[in-house]
Amino acid sequence: MSIQSTLRRVAVAIVTLATVLLGAAAVGPAPAQAAQSWAPAASAAIHPGTMMYTEGAQCTANFVYTDGAGTVYVGYAAHCAGLGEATDTNGCQAESLPLGTRVTFNEGGNLASEGTQVGAGTLVYSSWLTMHDLGTTDENTCAYNDLALVKVDAADVGKVNPSIPFWGGPTGIDTDGTAAGDRVYTYGNSSLRAGISQLSPHTGISLGDDAADGGWSHPLYTVTPGVPGDSGSAFVSADGAAIGVLSTLGLAPLPLSNNIGDLGKELAFAQAHSGISGLTLVPGTEPFDPVL
């Protein structure tokens, strides 16, 4: 074989290989989705602690969540969309507004006014509705699984930051419950506080978990107890990990205590039954700092 023929065959092989590689690159996996760009924590209008109104009923946002498609959700308590009395805490029996119900994000709400609307979204998941559909009967799940998710309108996603005001975080999800005396941190934003943000951050201590609750509930006392309107607000541990969501005000046997539903269990239930693929908690962009 001549030198010219050999070189010609090598050139053809190189061109063929290049074509194959370029074709593989063209049909290969798409680039990874870009990370969500959050509003600056100092100026974000929607964040953990924001007031949320559902047909006139006011609650407090807990954490920010995303899914595999990058959709942004804000959580509050499922009972915030409930149709019964405040004493109706069994989510397997209580009635709720349907999915698709509109929810607004507000600031400055008080007893006389809902304040200023800063955004809106749609109720897309409710543990109460889901337990109804599944026929859930487990006593602890029915009593303490109290999480709902509001999908933030596309026009308002740029206003969102996942950090808890004043404290920072969350740093992740707490998985080992609480022991008596453990310090906890929260940010409630009830309209009963007339929109005075200085009254929102408070701290407290765990009363110790009751084994009979199966890890679903954590009773605690805070410096000032959570009041109506604080429902749904976030609680984090001494290292900023998300412990749970404010659910009920305890009257007996521990007057003025609060019970929070365990976020790890509530989120796992939502991941299994909401139909939202890749649902996950978003850590805060600001470091957790237990300044008090």
Tab-separated table of C-alpha atoms in Angstrom:
chain	number	residue	atom	x	y	z
A	1	MET	CA	0.000	0.000	0.000
A	2	SER	CA	1.370	3.428	-0.924
A	3	ILE	CA	2.087	6.136	1.635
A	4	GLN	CA	-0.544	8.352	-0.016
A	5	SER	CA	-3.212	5.631	0.351
A	6	THR	CA	-2.353	5.087	4.011
A	7	LEU	CA	-2.574	8.819	4.777
A	8	ARG	CA	-5.890	9.022	2.919
A	9	ARG	CA	-7.350	6.211	5.058
A	10	VAL	CA	-6.096	7.815	8.295
A	11	ALA	CA	-7.708	11.134	7.317
A	12	VAL	CA	-11.041	9.430	6.602
A	13	ALA	CA	-10.894	7.663	9.960
A	14	ILE	CA	-10.227	10.943	11.771
A	15	VAL	CA	-13.133	12.669	10.045
A	16	THR	CA	-15.445	9.725	10.817
A	17	LEU	CA	-14.423	9.725	14.492
A	18	ALA	CA	-14.934	13.477	14.782
A	19	THR	CA	-18.399	13.169	13.233
A	20	VAL	CA	-19.373	10.458	15.726
A	21	LEU	CA	-18.121	12.482	18.690
A	22	LEU	CA	-19.872	15.645	17.557
A	23	GLY	CA	-23.098	13.716	17.001
A	24	ALA	CA	-22.851	12.209	20.485
A	25	ALA	CA	-22.369	15.658	21.953
A	26	ALA	CA	-25.395	16.953	20.078
A	27	VAL	CA	-27.739	14.270	21.438
A	28	GLY	CA	-26.157	13.981	24.880
A	29	PRO	CA	-27.832	15.052	28.146
A	30	ALA	CA	-28.924	18.663	28.465
A	31	PRO	CA	-26.863	20.889	30.706
A	32	ALA	CA	-27.818	20.772	34.386
A	33	GLN	CA	-30.512	23.209	35.396
A	34	ALA	CA	-29.103	26.491	36.646
A	35	ALA	CA	-29.370	27.080	40.386
A	36	GLN	CA	-32.366	29.117	41.503
A	37	SER	CA	-31.552	32.793	41.882
A	38	TRP	CA	-33.047	34.063	45.142
A	39	ALA	CA	-33.934	37.614	46.057
A	40	PRO	CA	-31.563	39.212	48.588
A	41	ALA	CA	-32.570	38.172	52.097
A	42	ALA	CA	-32.684	41.757	53.310
A	43	SER	CA	-35.226	42.854	50.709
A	44	ALA	CA	-37.147	39.662	49.818
A	45	ALA	CA	-40.902	40.132	50.152
A	46	ILE	CA	-41.668	36.386	50.425
A	47	HIS	CA	-39.754	34.257	52.918
A	48	PRO	CA	-40.231	32.082	56.002
A	49	GLY	CA	-42.277	34.225	58.380
A	50	THR	CA	-44.300	36.026	55.718
A	51	MET	CA	-48.021	36.406	56.465
A	52	MET	CA	-50.218	34.169	54.305
A	53	TYR	CA	-53.963	34.699	53.837
A	54	THR	CA	-56.421	32.041	52.650
A	55	GLU	CA	-59.948	33.376	52.178
A	56	GLY	CA	-59.410	35.743	55.112
A	57	ALA	CA	-57.668	33.280	57.441
A	58	GLN	CA	-54.112	34.317	58.320
A	59	CYS	CA	-51.137	32.024	58.996
A	60	THR	CA	-47.331	32.244	58.850
A	61	ALA	CA	-45.029	30.774	56.188
A	62	ASN	CA	-42.573	28.155	57.434
A	63	PHE	CA	-39.959	27.145	54.834
A	64	VAL	CA	-39.298	27.377	51.097
A	65	TYR	CA	-39.272	24.216	48.971
A	66	THR	CA	-38.455	23.348	45.361
A	67	ASP	CA	-38.980	20.357	43.101
A	68	GLY	CA	-37.029	18.661	40.336
A	69	ALA	CA	-38.285	21.185	37.785
A	70	GLY	CA	-37.237	24.186	39.883
A	71	THR	CA	-40.777	25.162	40.876
A	72	VAL	CA	-40.873	27.215	44.089
A	73	TYR	CA	-43.255	26.497	46.962
A	74	VAL	CA	-43.836	28.095	50.361
A	75	GLY	CA	-45.162	25.967	53.204
A	76	TYR	CA	-47.713	26.648	55.890
A	77	ALA	CA	-49.994	24.515	58.068
A	78	ALA	CA	-52.657	22.430	56.332
A	79	HIS	CA	-55.194	23.654	58.892
A	80	CYS	CA	-54.680	27.197	57.535
A	81	ALA	CA	-57.018	26.150	54.725
A	82	GLY	CA	-59.339	24.290	57.095
A	83	LEU	CA	-63.084	24.860	57.099
A	84	GLY	CA	-63.823	23.911	60.699
A	85	GLU	CA	-63.092	25.334	64.137
A	86	ALA	CA	-59.644	25.969	65.602
A	87	THR	CA	-60.175	22.879	67.756
A	88	ASP	CA	-60.524	20.663	64.663
A	89	THR	CA	-56.984	19.288	64.619
A	90	ASN	CA	-57.529	15.756	63.310
A	91	GLY	CA	-56.532	16.126	59.676
A	92	CYS	CA	-58.108	12.818	58.724
A	93	GLN	CA	-61.539	14.074	59.762
A	94	ALA	CA	-61.478	17.879	59.356
A	95	GLU	CA	-62.605	19.510	56.146
A	96	SER	CA	-60.404	21.753	53.998
A	97	LEU	CA	-60.572	24.120	51.070
A	98	PRO	CA	-59.657	22.316	47.825
A	99	LEU	CA	-56.400	22.305	45.928
A	100	GLY	CA	-56.354	25.243	43.552
A	101	THR	CA	-57.434	27.683	46.274
A	102	ARG	CA	-55.650	31.023	45.941
A	103	VAL	CA	-53.374	32.205	48.753
A	104	THR	CA	-51.781	35.634	49.139
A	105	PHE	CA	-48.521	36.723	50.727
A	106	ASN	CA	-48.929	39.894	52.773
A	107	GLU	CA	-47.038	42.221	55.069
A	108	GLY	CA	-48.307	44.529	57.787
A	109	GLY	CA	-51.542	42.667	58.443
A	110	ASN	CA	-53.447	43.374	61.655
A	111	LEU	CA	-56.907	42.872	63.130
A	112	ALA	CA	-58.325	45.685	61.020
A	113	SER	CA	-56.616	44.989	57.704
A	114	GLU	CA	-54.810	42.299	55.737
A	115	GLY	CA	-52.036	44.799	55.087
A	116	THR	CA	-50.261	44.945	51.744
A	117	GLN	CA	-50.267	42.024	49.347
A	118	VAL	CA	-46.745	41.287	48.112
A	119	GLY	CA	-47.402	38.141	46.105
A	120	ALA	CA	-49.718	35.215	45.520
A	121	GLY	CA	-49.813	31.511	44.869
A	122	THR	CA	-51.989	28.411	44.657
A	123	LEU	CA	-52.574	25.641	47.179
A	124	VAL	CA	-51.144	22.539	45.487
A	125	TYR	CA	-50.654	20.112	48.390
A	126	SER	CA	-52.433	19.577	51.693
A	127	SER	CA	-51.613	16.756	54.090
A	128	TRP	CA	-55.230	16.893	55.284
A	129	LEU	CA	-56.708	16.421	51.825
A	130	THR	CA	-54.153	13.736	51.026
A	131	MET	CA	-54.916	11.782	54.201
A	132	HIS	CA	-58.624	11.975	53.333
A	133	ASP	CA	-57.908	10.542	49.883
A	134	LEU	CA	-55.663	7.785	51.239
A	135	GLY	CA	-57.993	6.821	54.055
A	136	THR	CA	-55.241	7.340	56.638
A	137	THR	CA	-56.169	6.088	60.107
A	138	ASP	CA	-52.925	6.190	62.107
A	139	GLU	CA	-53.696	8.320	65.160
A	140	ASN	CA	-50.416	10.235	65.291
A	141	THR	CA	-50.298	10.901	61.558
A	142	CYS	CA	-53.860	12.204	61.622
A	143	ALA	CA	-53.184	14.432	64.638
A	144	TYR	CA	-49.832	15.953	63.689
A	145	ASN	CA	-49.353	15.753	59.914
A	146	ASP	CA	-50.182	19.410	59.269
A	147	LEU	CA	-48.267	20.669	56.224
A	148	ALA	CA	-49.502	22.384	53.068
A	149	LEU	CA	-47.612	23.787	50.094
A	150	VAL	CA	-48.431	26.899	48.090
A	151	LYS	CA	-46.934	27.149	44.603
A	152	VAL	CA	-45.636	30.679	44.180
A	153	ASP	CA	-46.910	32.500	41.075
A	154	ALA	CA	-44.238	32.751	38.380
A	155	ALA	CA	-44.428	36.549	38.521
A	156	ASP	CA	-43.526	36.479	42.230
A	157	VAL	CA	-40.749	33.861	42.338
A	158	GLY	CA	-38.136	36.613	42.043
A	159	LYS	CA	-39.334	37.999	45.393
A	160	VAL	CA	-38.536	34.826	47.328
A	161	ASN	CA	-35.650	34.094	49.711
A	162	PRO	CA	-35.517	30.880	51.800
A	163	SER	CA	-33.806	32.393	54.865
A	164	ILE	CA	-35.620	32.810	58.190
A	165	PRO	CA	-35.591	36.501	59.158
A	166	PHE	CA	-33.520	37.444	62.214
A	167	TRP	CA	-32.145	33.922	62.749
A	168	GLY	CA	-30.951	32.794	59.300
A	169	GLY	CA	-31.027	29.176	58.189
A	170	PRO	CA	-32.499	26.631	57.895
A	171	THR	CA	-29.370	24.524	57.632
A	172	GLY	CA	-31.139	21.263	56.817
A	173	ILE	CA	-33.693	18.940	58.432
A	174	ASP	CA	-33.491	17.706	62.014
A	175	THR	CA	-33.882	13.934	62.165
A	176	ASP	CA	-33.505	13.024	65.850
A	177	GLY	CA	-36.327	14.912	67.537
A	178	THR	CA	-35.938	16.985	70.687
A	179	ALA	CA	-34.992	16.294	74.271
A	180	ALA	CA	-36.244	18.183	77.324
A	181	GLY	CA	-34.390	21.468	77.602
A	182	ASP	CA	-33.276	21.664	73.967
A	183	ARG	CA	-33.319	25.259	72.716
A	184	VAL	CA	-35.587	26.028	69.761
A	185	TYR	CA	-35.984	29.112	67.574
A	186	THR	CA	-38.963	30.408	65.611
A	187	TYR	CA	-40.379	33.408	63.760
A	188	GLY	CA	-44.128	33.867	64.113
A	189	ASN	CA	-45.993	36.619	62.311
A	190	SER	CA	-49.536	36.690	63.663
A	191	SER	CA	-51.739	39.625	62.738
A	192	LEU	CA	-52.424	39.857	66.497
A	193	ARG	CA	-48.961	41.419	66.719
A	194	ALA	CA	-50.140	44.210	64.405
A	195	GLY	CA	-47.313	43.694	61.938
A	196	ILE	CA	-44.603	44.681	64.456
A	197	SER	CA	-41.679	42.585	63.237
A	198	GLN	CA	-39.712	43.044	66.469
A	199	LEU	CA	-42.262	40.773	68.181
A	200	SER	CA	-41.872	37.960	65.647
A	201	PRO	CA	-38.587	36.222	66.578
A	202	HIS	CA	-38.681	34.244	69.796
A	203	THR	CA	-36.965	31.302	71.377
A	204	GLY	CA	-37.942	28.542	73.772
A	205	ILE	CA	-37.232	25.073	75.077
A	206	SER	CA	-38.454	21.604	74.259
A	207	LEU	CA	-40.552	19.802	76.841
A	208	GLY	CA	-39.190	16.487	75.608
A	209	ASP	CA	-40.782	14.163	73.066
A	210	ASP	CA	-43.481	11.720	74.127
A	211	ALA	CA	-42.668	8.259	72.785
A	212	ALA	CA	-46.391	7.667	72.297
A	213	ASP	CA	-46.403	10.311	69.538
A	214	GLY	CA	-44.097	8.192	67.393
A	215	GLY	CA	-41.822	11.150	66.633
A	216	TRP	CA	-44.644	13.075	64.936
A	217	SER	CA	-44.945	15.878	67.535
A	218	HIS	CA	-42.613	18.002	69.660
A	219	PRO	CA	-44.199	19.910	72.592
A	220	LEU	CA	-42.409	23.061	73.717
A	221	TYR	CA	-42.629	26.382	75.492
A	222	THR	CA	-41.479	29.676	73.977
A	223	VAL	CA	-40.852	33.012	75.699
A	224	THR	CA	-44.219	34.111	74.330
A	225	PRO	CA	-46.408	31.233	73.124
A	226	GLY	CA	-47.416	30.873	69.509
A	227	VAL	CA	-50.829	32.472	69.017
A	228	PRO	CA	-53.472	32.246	66.274
A	229	GLY	CA	-51.864	33.543	63.086
A	230	ASP	CA	-48.478	32.046	63.986
A	231	SER	CA	-49.773	28.664	62.788
A	232	GLY	CA	-47.517	27.053	60.219
A	233	SER	CA	-44.407	28.948	61.289
A	234	ALA	CA	-40.972	27.358	61.287
A	235	PHE	CA	-39.106	25.952	64.269
A	236	VAL	CA	-35.393	25.183	64.110
A	237	SER	CA	-32.880	23.615	66.463
A	238	ALA	CA	-29.795	25.116	68.098
A	239	ASP	CA	-27.816	24.385	64.923
A	240	GLY	CA	-30.483	25.808	62.617
A	241	ALA	CA	-31.936	22.495	61.415
A	242	ALA	CA	-35.652	22.509	60.626
A	243	ILE	CA	-37.486	20.659	63.399
A	244	GLY	CA	-41.088	21.299	62.560
A	245	VAL	CA	-44.132	23.413	61.827
A	246	LEU	CA	-46.269	25.105	64.481
A	247	SER	CA	-49.567	23.263	64.627
A	248	THR	CA	-51.494	23.656	67.891
A	249	LEU	CA	-51.664	25.598	71.132
A	250	GLY	CA	-51.617	23.231	74.098
A	251	LEU	CA	-54.287	23.740	76.762
A	252	ALA	CA	-53.896	20.574	78.819
A	253	PRO	CA	-51.935	19.149	80.495
A	254	LEU	CA	-49.413	21.879	79.606
A	255	PRO	CA	-51.245	25.239	79.345
A	256	LEU	CA	-49.866	27.742	76.800
A	257	SER	CA	-47.417	25.216	75.402
A	258	ASN	CA	-47.233	24.610	71.645
A	259	ASN	CA	-47.030	21.460	69.580
A	260	ILE	CA	-45.083	21.346	66.353
A	261	GLY	CA	-45.440	18.652	63.715
A	262	ASP	CA	-42.170	16.956	62.779
A	263	LEU	CA	-41.016	18.382	59.439
A	264	GLY	CA	-38.950	15.341	58.497
A	265	LYS	CA	-42.015	13.103	58.722
A	266	GLU	CA	-44.364	15.666	57.145
A	267	LEU	CA	-42.043	16.227	54.207
A	268	ALA	CA	-41.456	12.494	53.714
A	269	PHE	CA	-45.241	12.007	53.587
A	270	ALA	CA	-45.529	14.800	51.006
A	271	GLN	CA	-42.690	13.350	48.938
A	272	ALA	CA	-44.460	9.989	48.881
A	273	HIS	CA	-47.994	11.187	48.171
A	274	SER	CA	-48.063	14.720	46.710
A	275	GLY	CA	-47.110	13.764	43.173
A	276	ILE	CA	-44.464	16.529	43.268
A	277	SER	CA	-41.272	14.978	41.921
A	278	GLY	CA	-38.025	15.936	43.624
A	279	LEU	CA	-39.671	17.910	46.431
A	280	THR	CA	-37.042	19.202	48.851
A	281	LEU	CA	-36.427	21.811	51.546
A	282	VAL	CA	-34.326	24.811	50.480
A	283	PRO	CA	-31.577	25.850	52.930
A	284	GLY	CA	-31.337	29.520	53.827
A	285	THR	CA	-28.871	31.718	52.006
A	286	GLU	CA	-28.005	33.398	55.334
A	287	PRO	CA	-26.048	31.527	58.039
A	288	PHE	CA	-27.959	30.549	61.153
A	289	ASP	CA	-27.068	32.750	64.137
A	290	PRO	CA	-28.801	32.127	67.506
A	291	VAL	CA	-28.136	35.668	68.686
A	292	LEU	CA	-30.410	35.518	71.744
